[in-house]
Amino acid sequence: MSNIVEINNLVKTYENGHIKALNGIDLTICEGEFVSIIGPSGSGKSTLLNMLGALDLPDSGSINVAGYDLVSNKNLNVFRAQKIGFVFQLHNLIPNLSVVENIEIPMFTSKLSNSEMRSRALDLLDAVGLRDKASLKPSKLSGGERQRVAIARALANNPSIILADEPTGSLDSKTSTKILKQLIDLHRSNNVTLIIVTHDMDVANLADRVIEVLDGKLVNAGDNSLLENKINLD
Amino acid sequence: MSFLKFIIKNPFRRKNSAILSIVGICIGIVVIVALGGITNGLVSTFEETIHAGGADFSISGKETGGSAYGTNTIDANWTDKIANVSGVNEAYPIYVVLTSVGDDYMNTLIGIDPNGTALADLSINEGRIFKDNASEAILGKIYAEDKGLSVGDSIKIDGEDFKIVGIYETGDSNMAGGVFTSISKVGDLMDDENSISNIYVKVDKGADPQEVADRIDAMYGDNITTVSSVMEMNQMANMLNMLQASSWGISLLAIVVGALGIINTMLMSVFERTREIGVLKAVGWSNRKILTMIVGESLVITLLSAVIGSIIGVVLCSVLCPMMGLNPLFTPYIFIQAFGIAIIVGIIGGLYPATKAVKLPPTEALRYE
Ligand SMILES: Nc1ncnc2c1ncn2[C@@H]1O[C@H](COP(=O)(O)OP(=O)(O)O)[C@@H](O)[C@H]1O
Ligand SMILES: [Mg+2]
């Protein structure tokens, strides 16, 4: 299986080098893999995820994602639009737009017509079981439903990788499990690589591989050999 | 949903702020449209006056001190002399006398050749022009209305009954309330066929009135003097230029004030949506698209202001101007100017907040609480 992520000796600092958010990371992730990233707060998990999604540039090291060299490439917005789907801890939906319009937002970067955008957005709402809420404003939805809309939005442009930063961190554990199951199902059915940052070990253990970060370093890059016998969700 | 619809929806998320900006820019647009309408109205009345066929200048006796309607007289044969000066096309005398008119013991009676009324800038509003040497008179509209007289009535002038055959209007406020009859009739009444008060002169087509007036001054300057209505026109033109300049000044003020207001509104809007802009970047929107969105939102506000402001400006002007005796005239140019200003303000007002939004690193934006 080919690698979709290749990271070598990645360093990222903040505050003029005083904060070493990432301190020499080496990591490879296979196409279609489901990886969870764990570690204490402030250890650098979000920074790593932001690097993977080209939301920020490293100080040094190399990072290659889905065929893009993120250090030298100048069209990072195209990379983000076509290859990456983000799910944040907070849903970050646009409040004055309806649910279906929110899902269309990433598609503005594509060449789809308005009606193609609408039908794709409705299909995605079907996939997360919220088709009947399509015309509602996000404020009319529960926290769990909003996060499912955010997942549908992440899938809008058919990305190669979904990056989820504590996607259920603000939800109760029952809702949280339901949503994560849905996310994992979508990862399988769409054959999209899934990388989740989480505090929850039950969630982390659902992954093909668990990576542990501490003080900007990988203390455990996980066991790649388990890839073949995936944990059964049911 | 289209990108355009998204842009149009956004400014109204903060309704109060949007309305405040719209009101501010609206005021500027209302002023521009109203002032433009008034200026245009004045220009067109002014141009009508010039092109109505009025005289280019008039001639009076030296000792009248240059007054166009002096009661001092000159000899009637001056008319022929002036008519023969090169460049002069038409020259018609008028004879202004004071006599009893109607129930007024003393009033102005003006005698003019029936063919020369156009030169005196009289236009017949009702009825017809008097016949030569007949006991017929035409009255200024203001005078007729004031005295309750109309065509067909008769009026006593210098003890003799005159038939009112017409009502006239004129752009010359000095004569708007007067009474006219033929100059030969006035000579009759006064027992003085050889006196006239002024001569109206129209120059040949293409000739410069000032040059012809100078020529007459050079030839006969010892006895007569030219009173150039061109000079009055110049004064009027200066006033109009000032109006137009102040209209531009106010436009400029509107641009500056409007742009500051919209910058403030858009900056607040961008600031409040920091996280959202981070999300737009995360889902792959290019900087240019975000820039277009914010400048577009700014334009939505200013263009809406232009529409509302233009309507209010026209309505307000149409209601208030006639009360002040003004006739506003709205040309497409006024609205082009108003919308042009709205677009400039929209772009200036949106550009700075937009560049601020674009410069924000996405991670910073997403961390923003
Ligand atoms: N934009 C930033 N500016 C300054 N410091 C930052 C920034 N982003 C992250 N950090 C710091 O880098 C370290 C790693 O942060 P982060 O990756 O968010 O950790 P985690 O997601 O594991 O909680 C922390 O010490 C955090 O304060
Ligand atoms: Mg984090």
PDB file of N, CA, C and O in Angstrom, chain A residues 49-115:
ATOM      1  N   LEU A  49      -1.725  18.077  13.056  1.00  0.00           N
ATOM      2  CA  LEU A  49      -2.869  17.974  12.148  1.00  0.00           C
ATOM      3  C   LEU A  49      -2.919  19.178  11.192  1.00  0.00           C
ATOM      4  O   LEU A  49      -3.194  19.030   9.996  1.00  0.00           O
ATOM      5  N   ASN A  50      -2.614  20.366  11.735  1.00  0.00           N
ATOM      6  CA  ASN A  50      -2.598  21.564  10.896  1.00  0.00           C
ATOM      7  C   ASN A  50      -1.509  21.492   9.829  1.00  0.00           C
ATOM      8  O   ASN A  50      -1.693  21.974   8.705  1.00  0.00           O
ATOM      9  N   MET A  51      -0.385  20.876  10.191  1.00  0.00           N
ATOM     10  CA  MET A  51       0.681  20.686   9.213  1.00  0.00           C
ATOM     11  C   MET A  51       0.204  19.767   8.089  1.00  0.00           C
ATOM     12  O   MET A  51       0.447  20.020   6.912  1.00  0.00           O
ATOM     13  N   LEU A  52      -0.483  18.693   8.484  1.00  0.00           N
ATOM     14  CA  LEU A  52      -0.976  17.727   7.495  1.00  0.00           C
ATOM     15  C   LEU A  52      -1.973  18.377   6.538  1.00  0.00           C
ATOM     16  O   LEU A  52      -2.043  18.008   5.368  1.00  0.00           O
ATOM     17  N   GLY A  53      -2.729  19.337   7.065  1.00  0.00           N
ATOM     18  CA  GLY A  53      -3.749  19.988   6.233  1.00  0.00           C
ATOM     19  C   GLY A  53      -3.261  21.273   5.599  1.00  0.00           C
ATOM     20  O   GLY A  53      -4.053  22.023   5.024  1.00  0.00           O
ATOM     21  N   ALA A  54      -1.951  21.543   5.717  1.00  0.00           N
ATOM     22  CA  ALA A  54      -1.340  22.731   5.110  1.00  0.00           C
ATOM     23  C   ALA A  54      -1.996  24.024   5.589  1.00  0.00           C
ATOM     24  O   ALA A  54      -2.100  24.995   4.847  1.00  0.00           O
ATOM     25  N   LEU A  55      -2.419  24.025   6.857  1.00  0.00           N
ATOM     26  CA  LEU A  55      -2.947  25.273   7.410  1.00  0.00           C
ATOM     27  C   LEU A  55      -1.808  26.132   7.942  1.00  0.00           C
ATOM     28  O   LEU A  55      -1.981  27.303   8.247  1.00  0.00           O
ATOM     29  N   ASP A  56      -0.619  25.508   8.070  1.00  0.00           N
ATOM     30  CA  ASP A  56       0.539  26.254   8.545  1.00  0.00           C
ATOM     31  C   ASP A  56       1.778  25.587   7.946  1.00  0.00           C
ATOM     32  O   ASP A  56       1.725  24.429   7.518  1.00  0.00           O
ATOM     33  N   LEU A  57       2.875  26.331   7.902  1.00  0.00           N
ATOM     34  CA  LEU A  57       4.104  25.791   7.317  1.00  0.00           C
ATOM     35  C   LEU A  57       5.085  25.417   8.421  1.00  0.00           C
ATOM     36  O   LEU A  57       5.167  26.102   9.442  1.00  0.00           O
ATOM     37  N   PRO A  58       5.850  24.327   8.231  1.00  0.00           N
ATOM     38  CA  PRO A  58       6.844  23.939   9.248  1.00  0.00           C
ATOM     39  C   PRO A  58       8.065  24.860   9.195  1.00  0.00           C
ATOM     40  O   PRO A  58       8.292  25.531   8.202  1.00  0.00           O
ATOM     41  N   ASP A  59       8.833  24.859  10.298  1.00  0.00           N
ATOM     42  CA  ASP A  59      10.101  25.594  10.300  1.00  0.00           C
ATOM     43  C   ASP A  59      11.151  24.832   9.508  1.00  0.00           C
ATOM     44  O   ASP A  59      11.936  25.422   8.775  1.00  0.00           O
ATOM     45  N   SER A  60      11.167  23.512   9.709  1.00  0.00           N
ATOM     46  CA  SER A  60      12.123  22.689   8.959  1.00  0.00           C
ATOM     47  C   SER A  60      11.571  21.279   8.844  1.00  0.00           C
ATOM     48  O   SER A  60      10.568  20.936   9.466  1.00  0.00           O
ATOM     49  N   GLY A  61      12.278  20.452   8.069  1.00  0.00           N
ATOM     50  CA  GLY A  61      11.816  19.102   7.824  1.00  0.00           C
ATOM     51  C   GLY A  61      11.013  19.046   6.538  1.00  0.00           C
ATOM     52  O   GLY A  61      10.804  20.073   5.878  1.00  0.00           O
ATOM     53  N   SER A  62      10.581  17.849   6.193  1.00  0.00           N
ATOM     54  CA  SER A  62       9.798  17.722   4.965  1.00  0.00           C
ATOM     55  C   SER A  62       8.453  17.090   5.269  1.00  0.00           C
ATOM     56  O   SER A  62       8.314  16.299   6.208  1.00  0.00           O
ATOM     57  N   ILE A  63       7.479  17.473   4.494  1.00  0.00           N
ATOM     58  CA  ILE A  63       6.134  16.906   4.666  1.00  0.00           C
ATOM     59  C   ILE A  63       5.494  16.771   3.293  1.00  0.00           C
ATOM     60  O   ILE A  63       5.395  17.729   2.531  1.00  0.00           O
ATOM     61  N   ASN A  64       5.114  15.551   2.994  1.00  0.00           N
ATOM     62  CA  ASN A  64       4.522  15.250   1.704  1.00  0.00           C
ATOM     63  C   ASN A  64       3.177  14.578   1.945  1.00  0.00           C
ATOM     64  O   ASN A  64       3.095  13.568   2.634  1.00  0.00           O
ATOM     65  N   VAL A  65       2.113  15.187   1.399  1.00  0.00           N
ATOM     66  CA  VAL A  65       0.768  14.645   1.619  1.00  0.00           C
ATOM     67  C   VAL A  65       0.040  14.542   0.284  1.00  0.00           C
ATOM     68  O   VAL A  65      -0.026  15.527  -0.468  1.00  0.00           O
ATOM     69  N   ALA A  66      -0.463  13.356  -0.003  1.00  0.00           N
ATOM     70  CA  ALA A  66      -1.261  13.096  -1.209  1.00  0.00           C
ATOM     71  C   ALA A  66      -0.576  13.644  -2.464  1.00  0.00           C
ATOM     72  O   ALA A  66      -1.217  14.205  -3.345  1.00  0.00           O
ATOM     73  N   GLY A  67       0.753  13.463  -2.495  1.00  0.00           N
ATOM     74  CA  GLY A  67       1.488  13.864  -3.696  1.00  0.00           C
ATOM     75  C   GLY A  67       1.907  15.323  -3.711  1.00  0.00           C
ATOM     76  O   GLY A  67       2.562  15.769  -4.649  1.00  0.00           O
ATOM     77  N   TYR A  68       1.513  16.083  -2.708  1.00  0.00           N
ATOM     78  CA  TYR A  68       1.898  17.510  -2.631  1.00  0.00           C
ATOM     79  C   TYR A  68       3.067  17.679  -1.660  1.00  0.00           C
ATOM     80  O   TYR A  68       2.993  17.204  -0.524  1.00  0.00           O
ATOM     81  N   ASP A  69       4.125  18.347  -2.110  1.00  0.00           N
ATOM     82  CA  ASP A  69       5.187  18.747  -1.192  1.00  0.00           C
ATOM     83  C   ASP A  69       4.739  20.053  -0.538  1.00  0.00           C
ATOM     84  O   ASP A  69       4.744  21.114  -1.156  1.00  0.00           O
ATOM     85  N   LEU A  70       4.332  19.967   0.710  1.00  0.00           N
ATOM     86  CA  LEU A  70       3.684  21.122   1.350  1.00  0.00           C
ATOM     87  C   LEU A  70       4.648  22.248   1.703  1.00  0.00           C
ATOM     88  O   LEU A  70       4.214  23.357   2.019  1.00  0.00           O
ATOM     89  N   VAL A  71       5.969  21.961   1.653  1.00  0.00           N
ATOM     90  CA  VAL A  71       6.933  23.018   1.956  1.00  0.00           C
ATOM     91  C   VAL A  71       7.149  23.918   0.741  1.00  0.00           C
ATOM     92  O   VAL A  71       7.228  25.133   0.854  1.00  0.00           O
ATOM     93  N   SER A  72       7.204  23.294  -0.435  1.00  0.00           N
ATOM     94  CA  SER A  72       7.540  24.086  -1.626  1.00  0.00           C
ATOM     95  C   SER A  72       6.317  24.483  -2.457  1.00  0.00           C
ATOM     96  O   SER A  72       6.397  25.424  -3.235  1.00  0.00           O
ATOM     97  N   ASN A  73       5.218  23.765  -2.271  1.00  0.00           N
ATOM     98  CA  ASN A  73       4.053  24.041  -3.133  1.00  0.00           C
ATOM     99  C   ASN A  73       3.418  25.393  -2.817  1.00  0.00           C
ATOM    100  O   ASN A  73       3.265  25.772  -1.665  1.00  0.00           O
ATOM    101  N   LYS A  74       3.067  26.092  -3.882  1.00  0.00           N
ATOM    102  CA  LYS A  74       2.497  27.434  -3.685  1.00  0.00           C
ATOM    103  C   LYS A  74       0.955  27.433  -3.770  1.00  0.00           C
ATOM    104  O   LYS A  74       0.316  28.410  -3.420  1.00  0.00           O
ATOM    105  N   ASN A  75       0.398  26.338  -4.266  1.00  0.00           N
ATOM    106  CA  ASN A  75      -1.069  26.297  -4.413  1.00  0.00           C
ATOM    107  C   ASN A  75      -1.707  25.475  -3.300  1.00  0.00           C
ATOM    108  O   ASN A  75      -2.454  24.538  -3.555  1.00  0.00           O
ATOM    109  N   LEU A  76      -1.401  25.858  -2.058  1.00  0.00           N
ATOM    110  CA  LEU A  76      -1.887  25.059  -0.941  1.00  0.00           C
ATOM    111  C   LEU A  76      -3.404  25.113  -0.821  1.00  0.00           C
ATOM    112  O   LEU A  76      -4.011  24.180  -0.313  1.00  0.00           O
ATOM    113  N   ASN A  77      -4.024  26.209  -1.318  1.00  0.00           N
ATOM    114  CA  ASN A  77      -5.484  26.265  -1.239  1.00  0.00           C
ATOM    115  C   ASN A  77      -6.121  25.205  -2.145  1.00  0.00           C
ATOM    116  O   ASN A  77      -7.135  24.607  -1.796  1.00  0.00           O
ATOM    117  N   VAL A  78      -5.465  24.920  -3.278  1.00  0.00           N
ATOM    118  CA  VAL A  78      -5.966  23.868  -4.164  1.00  0.00           C
ATOM    119  C   VAL A  78      -5.821  22.509  -3.487  1.00  0.00           C
ATOM    120  O   VAL A  78      -6.735  21.676  -3.509  1.00  0.00           O
ATOM    121  N   PHE A  79      -4.687  22.324  -2.839  1.00  0.00           N
ATOM    122  CA  PHE A  79      -4.458  21.079  -2.083  1.00  0.00           C
ATOM    123  C   PHE A  79      -5.537  20.893  -1.015  1.00  0.00           C
ATOM    124  O   PHE A  79      -6.146  19.825  -0.907  1.00  0.00           O
ATOM    125  N   ARG A  80      -5.787  21.950  -0.270  1.00  0.00           N
ATOM    126  CA  ARG A  80      -6.796  21.846   0.794  1.00  0.00           C
ATOM    127  C   ARG A  80      -8.181  21.572   0.220  1.00  0.00           C
ATOM    128  O   ARG A  80      -8.948  20.783   0.756  1.00  0.00           O
ATOM    129  N   ALA A  81      -8.476  22.233  -0.880  1.00  0.00           N
ATOM    130  CA  ALA A  81      -9.804  22.076  -1.472  1.00  0.00           C
ATOM    131  C   ALA A  81     -10.014  20.663  -1.998  1.00  0.00           C
ATOM    132  O   ALA A  81     -11.095  20.097  -1.847  1.00  0.00           O
ATOM    133  N   GLN A  82      -8.988  20.091  -2.613  1.00  0.00           N
ATOM    134  CA  GLN A  82      -9.189  18.822  -3.319  1.00  0.00           C
ATOM    135  C   GLN A  82      -8.823  17.591  -2.502  1.00  0.00           C
ATOM    136  O   GLN A  82      -9.363  16.515  -2.729  1.00  0.00           O
ATOM    137  N   LYS A  83      -7.885  17.732  -1.562  1.00  0.00           N
ATOM    138  CA  LYS A  83      -7.350  16.542  -0.898  1.00  0.00           C
ATOM    139  C   LYS A  83      -7.778  16.388   0.558  1.00  0.00           C
ATOM    140  O   LYS A  83      -7.727  15.291   1.101  1.00  0.00           O
ATOM    141  N   ILE A  84      -8.167  17.496   1.190  1.00  0.00           N
ATOM    142  CA  ILE A  84      -8.362  17.474   2.647  1.00  0.00           C
ATOM    143  C   ILE A  84      -9.799  17.811   3.029  1.00  0.00           C
ATOM    144  O   ILE A  84     -10.406  18.704   2.454  1.00  0.00           O
ATOM    145  N   GLY A  85     -10.310  17.056   3.996  1.00  0.00           N
ATOM    146  CA  GLY A  85     -11.571  17.448   4.622  1.00  0.00           C
ATOM    147  C   GLY A  85     -11.332  17.598   6.119  1.00  0.00           C
ATOM    148  O   GLY A  85     -10.835  16.693   6.768  1.00  0.00           O
ATOM    149  N   PHE A  86     -11.630  18.783   6.649  1.00  0.00           N
ATOM    150  CA  PHE A  86     -11.401  19.050   8.074  1.00  0.00           C
ATOM    151  C   PHE A  86     -12.684  18.890   8.881  1.00  0.00           C
ATOM    152  O   PHE A  86     -13.751  19.322   8.455  1.00  0.00           O
ATOM    153  N   VAL A  87     -12.541  18.258  10.059  1.00  0.00           N
ATOM    154  CA  VAL A  87     -13.639  18.314  11.037  1.00  0.00           C
ATOM    155  C   VAL A  87     -13.037  18.874  12.322  1.00  0.00           C
ATOM    156  O   VAL A  87     -12.079  18.316  12.858  1.00  0.00           O
ATOM    157  N   PHE A  88     -13.555  20.020  12.762  1.00  0.00           N
ATOM    158  CA  PHE A  88     -12.988  20.668  13.952  1.00  0.00           C
ATOM    159  C   PHE A  88     -13.775  20.279  15.194  1.00  0.00           C
ATOM    160  O   PHE A  88     -14.876  19.745  15.116  1.00  0.00           O
ATOM    161  N   GLN A  89     -13.157  20.609  16.355  1.00  0.00           N
ATOM    162  CA  GLN A  89     -13.848  20.314  17.614  1.00  0.00           C
ATOM    163  C   GLN A  89     -15.175  21.062  17.680  1.00  0.00           C
ATOM    164  O   GLN A  89     -16.204  20.510  18.028  1.00  0.00           O
ATOM    165  N   LEU A  90     -15.107  22.329  17.324  1.00  0.00           N
ATOM    166  CA  LEU A  90     -16.346  23.103  17.201  1.00  0.00           C
ATOM    167  C   LEU A  90     -16.783  22.971  15.742  1.00  0.00           C
ATOM    168  O   LEU A  90     -15.942  22.985  14.846  1.00  0.00           O
ATOM    169  N   HIS A  91     -18.081  22.849  15.546  1.00  0.00           N
ATOM    170  CA  HIS A  91     -18.566  22.565  14.196  1.00  0.00           C
ATOM    171  C   HIS A  91     -18.183  23.640  13.187  1.00  0.00           C
ATOM    172  O   HIS A  91     -17.961  23.366  12.023  1.00  0.00           O
ATOM    173  N   ASN A  92     -18.075  24.913  13.648  1.00  0.00           N
ATOM    174  CA  ASN A  92     -17.699  26.019  12.762  1.00  0.00           C
ATOM    175  C   ASN A  92     -18.601  26.149  11.537  1.00  0.00           C
ATOM    176  O   ASN A  92     -18.140  26.442  10.436  1.00  0.00           O
ATOM    177  N   LEU A  93     -19.891  25.933  11.748  1.00  0.00           N
ATOM    178  CA  LEU A  93     -20.828  26.134  10.640  1.00  0.00           C
ATOM    179  C   LEU A  93     -21.177  27.619  10.549  1.00  0.00           C
ATOM    180  O   LEU A  93     -21.102  28.348  11.548  1.00  0.00           O
ATOM    181  N   ILE A  94     -21.533  28.063   9.362  1.00  0.00           N
ATOM    182  CA  ILE A  94     -21.873  29.474   9.172  1.00  0.00           C
ATOM    183  C   ILE A  94     -23.338  29.676   9.569  1.00  0.00           C
ATOM    184  O   ILE A  94     -24.230  29.036   9.001  1.00  0.00           O
ATOM    185  N   PRO A  95     -23.592  30.529  10.572  1.00  0.00           N
ATOM    186  CA  PRO A  95     -24.914  30.550  11.210  1.00  0.00           C
ATOM    187  C   PRO A  95     -26.059  31.033  10.312  1.00  0.00           C
ATOM    188  O   PRO A  95     -27.186  30.597  10.495  1.00  0.00           O
ATOM    189  N   ASN A  96     -25.764  31.918   9.358  1.00  0.00           N
ATOM    190  CA  ASN A  96     -26.886  32.459   8.561  1.00  0.00           C
ATOM    191  C   ASN A  96     -27.184  31.610   7.323  1.00  0.00           C
ATOM    192  O   ASN A  96     -28.073  31.938   6.555  1.00  0.00           O
ATOM    193  N   LEU A  97     -26.422  30.534   7.154  1.00  0.00           N
ATOM    194  CA  LEU A  97     -26.694  29.651   6.020  1.00  0.00           C
ATOM    195  C   LEU A  97     -27.424  28.407   6.510  1.00  0.00           C
ATOM    196  O   LEU A  97     -27.219  27.970   7.642  1.00  0.00           O
ATOM    197  N   SER A  98     -28.258  27.850   5.636  1.00  0.00           N
ATOM    198  CA  SER A  98     -28.931  26.602   5.987  1.00  0.00           C
ATOM    199  C   SER A  98     -27.907  25.471   6.019  1.00  0.00           C
ATOM    200  O   SER A  98     -26.769  25.628   5.566  1.00  0.00           O
ATOM    201  N   VAL A  99     -28.335  24.346   6.571  1.00  0.00           N
ATOM    202  CA  VAL A  99     -27.474  23.178   6.676  1.00  0.00           C
ATOM    203  C   VAL A  99     -26.921  22.788   5.303  1.00  0.00           C
ATOM    204  O   VAL A  99     -25.713  22.590   5.131  1.00  0.00           O
ATOM    205  N   VAL A 100     -27.797  22.718   4.307  1.00  0.00           N
ATOM    206  CA  VAL A 100     -27.345  22.261   2.982  1.00  0.00           C
ATOM    207  C   VAL A 100     -26.402  23.286   2.351  1.00  0.00           C
ATOM    208  O   VAL A 100     -25.410  22.929   1.705  1.00  0.00           O
ATOM    209  N   GLU A 101     -26.658  24.573   2.587  1.00  0.00           N
ATOM    210  CA  GLU A 101     -25.771  25.613   2.048  1.00  0.00           C
ATOM    211  C   GLU A 101     -24.378  25.540   2.681  1.00  0.00           C
ATOM    212  O   GLU A 101     -23.368  25.759   2.023  1.00  0.00           O
ATOM    213  N   ASN A 102     -24.347  25.201   3.977  1.00  0.00           N
ATOM    214  CA  ASN A 102     -23.063  25.044   4.652  1.00  0.00           C
ATOM    215  C   ASN A 102     -22.218  23.955   3.998  1.00  0.00           C
ATOM    216  O   ASN A 102     -21.008  24.084   3.894  1.00  0.00           O
ATOM    217  N   ILE A 103     -22.883  22.885   3.570  1.00  0.00           N
ATOM    218  CA  ILE A 103     -22.144  21.785   2.954  1.00  0.00           C
ATOM    219  C   ILE A 103     -21.638  22.180   1.564  1.00  0.00           C
ATOM    220  O   ILE A 103     -20.641  21.670   1.075  1.00  0.00           O
ATOM    221  N   GLU A 104     -22.331  23.143   0.954  1.00  0.00           N
ATOM    222  CA  GLU A 104     -21.920  23.594  -0.384  1.00  0.00           C
ATOM    223  C   GLU A 104     -20.698  24.513  -0.370  1.00  0.00           C
ATOM    224  O   GLU A 104     -20.040  24.702  -1.392  1.00  0.00           O
ATOM    225  N   ILE A 105     -20.422  25.098   0.795  1.00  0.00           N
ATOM    226  CA  ILE A 105     -19.335  26.085   0.882  1.00  0.00           C
ATOM    227  C   ILE A 105     -17.997  25.593   0.293  1.00  0.00           C
ATOM    228  O   ILE A 105     -17.382  26.299  -0.507  1.00  0.00           O
ATOM    229  N   PRO A 106     -17.534  24.377   0.640  1.00  0.00           N
ATOM    230  CA  PRO A 106     -16.261  23.933   0.042  1.00  0.00           C
ATOM    231  C   PRO A 106     -16.363  23.741  -1.475  1.00  0.00           C
ATOM    232  O   PRO A 106     -15.365  23.837  -2.186  1.00  0.00           O
ATOM    233  N   MET A 107     -17.562  23.498  -1.969  1.00  0.00           N
ATOM    234  CA  MET A 107     -17.729  23.209  -3.405  1.00  0.00           C
ATOM    235  C   MET A 107     -17.580  24.463  -4.267  1.00  0.00           C
ATOM    236  O   MET A 107     -17.506  24.357  -5.492  1.00  0.00           O
ATOM    237  N   PHE A 108     -17.574  25.641  -3.630  1.00  0.00           N
ATOM    238  CA  PHE A 108     -17.340  26.875  -4.393  1.00  0.00           C
ATOM    239  C   PHE A 108     -15.966  26.865  -5.054  1.00  0.00           C
ATOM    240  O   PHE A 108     -15.692  27.661  -5.933  1.00  0.00           O
ATOM    241  N   THR A 109     -15.082  25.991  -4.565  1.00  0.00           N
ATOM    242  CA  THR A 109     -13.747  25.920  -5.169  1.00  0.00           C
ATOM    243  C   THR A 109     -13.739  24.961  -6.360  1.00  0.00           C
ATOM    244  O   THR A 109     -12.755  24.865  -7.062  1.00  0.00           O
ATOM    245  N   SER A 110     -14.848  24.234  -6.565  1.00  0.00           N
ATOM    246  CA  SER A 110     -14.893  23.265  -7.666  1.00  0.00           C
ATOM    247  C   SER A 110     -15.587  23.887  -8.872  1.00  0.00           C
ATOM    248  O   SER A 110     -15.967  25.043  -8.859  1.00  0.00           O
ATOM    249  N   LYS A 111     -15.720  23.082  -9.923  1.00  0.00           N
ATOM    250  CA  LYS A 111     -16.377  23.590 -11.127  1.00  0.00           C
ATOM    251  C   LYS A 111     -17.839  23.153 -11.207  1.00  0.00           C
ATOM    252  O   LYS A 111     -18.465  23.266 -12.252  1.00  0.00           O
ATOM    253  N   LEU A 112     -18.373  22.653 -10.096  1.00  0.00           N
ATOM    254  CA  LEU A 112     -19.760  22.169 -10.113  1.00  0.00           C
ATOM    255  C   LEU A 112     -20.747  23.318 -10.322  1.00  0.00           C
ATOM    256  O   LEU A 112     -20.524  24.431  -9.850  1.00  0.00           O
ATOM    257  N   SER A 113     -21.830  23.016 -11.026  1.00  0.00           N
ATOM    258  CA  SER A 113     -22.888  24.015 -11.188  1.00  0.00           C
ATOM    259  C   SER A 113     -23.699  24.086  -9.889  1.00  0.00           C
ATOM    260  O   SER A 113     -23.570  23.216  -9.022  1.00  0.00           O
ATOM    261  N   ASN A 114     -24.532  25.117  -9.771  1.00  0.00           N
ATOM    262  CA  ASN A 114     -25.332  25.279  -8.556  1.00  0.00           C
ATOM    263  C   ASN A 114     -26.191  24.047  -8.272  1.00  0.00           C
ATOM    264  O   ASN A 114     -26.312  23.610  -7.133  1.00  0.00           O
ATOM    265  N   SER A 115     -26.790  23.498  -9.327  1.00  0.00           N
ATOM    266  CA  SER A 115     -27.692  22.365  -9.094  1.00  0.00           C
ATOM    267  C   SER A 115     -26.898  21.101  -8.770  1.00  0.00           C
ATOM    268  O   SER A 115     -27.328  20.280  -7.958  1.00  0.00           O
TER     269      SER A 115
END
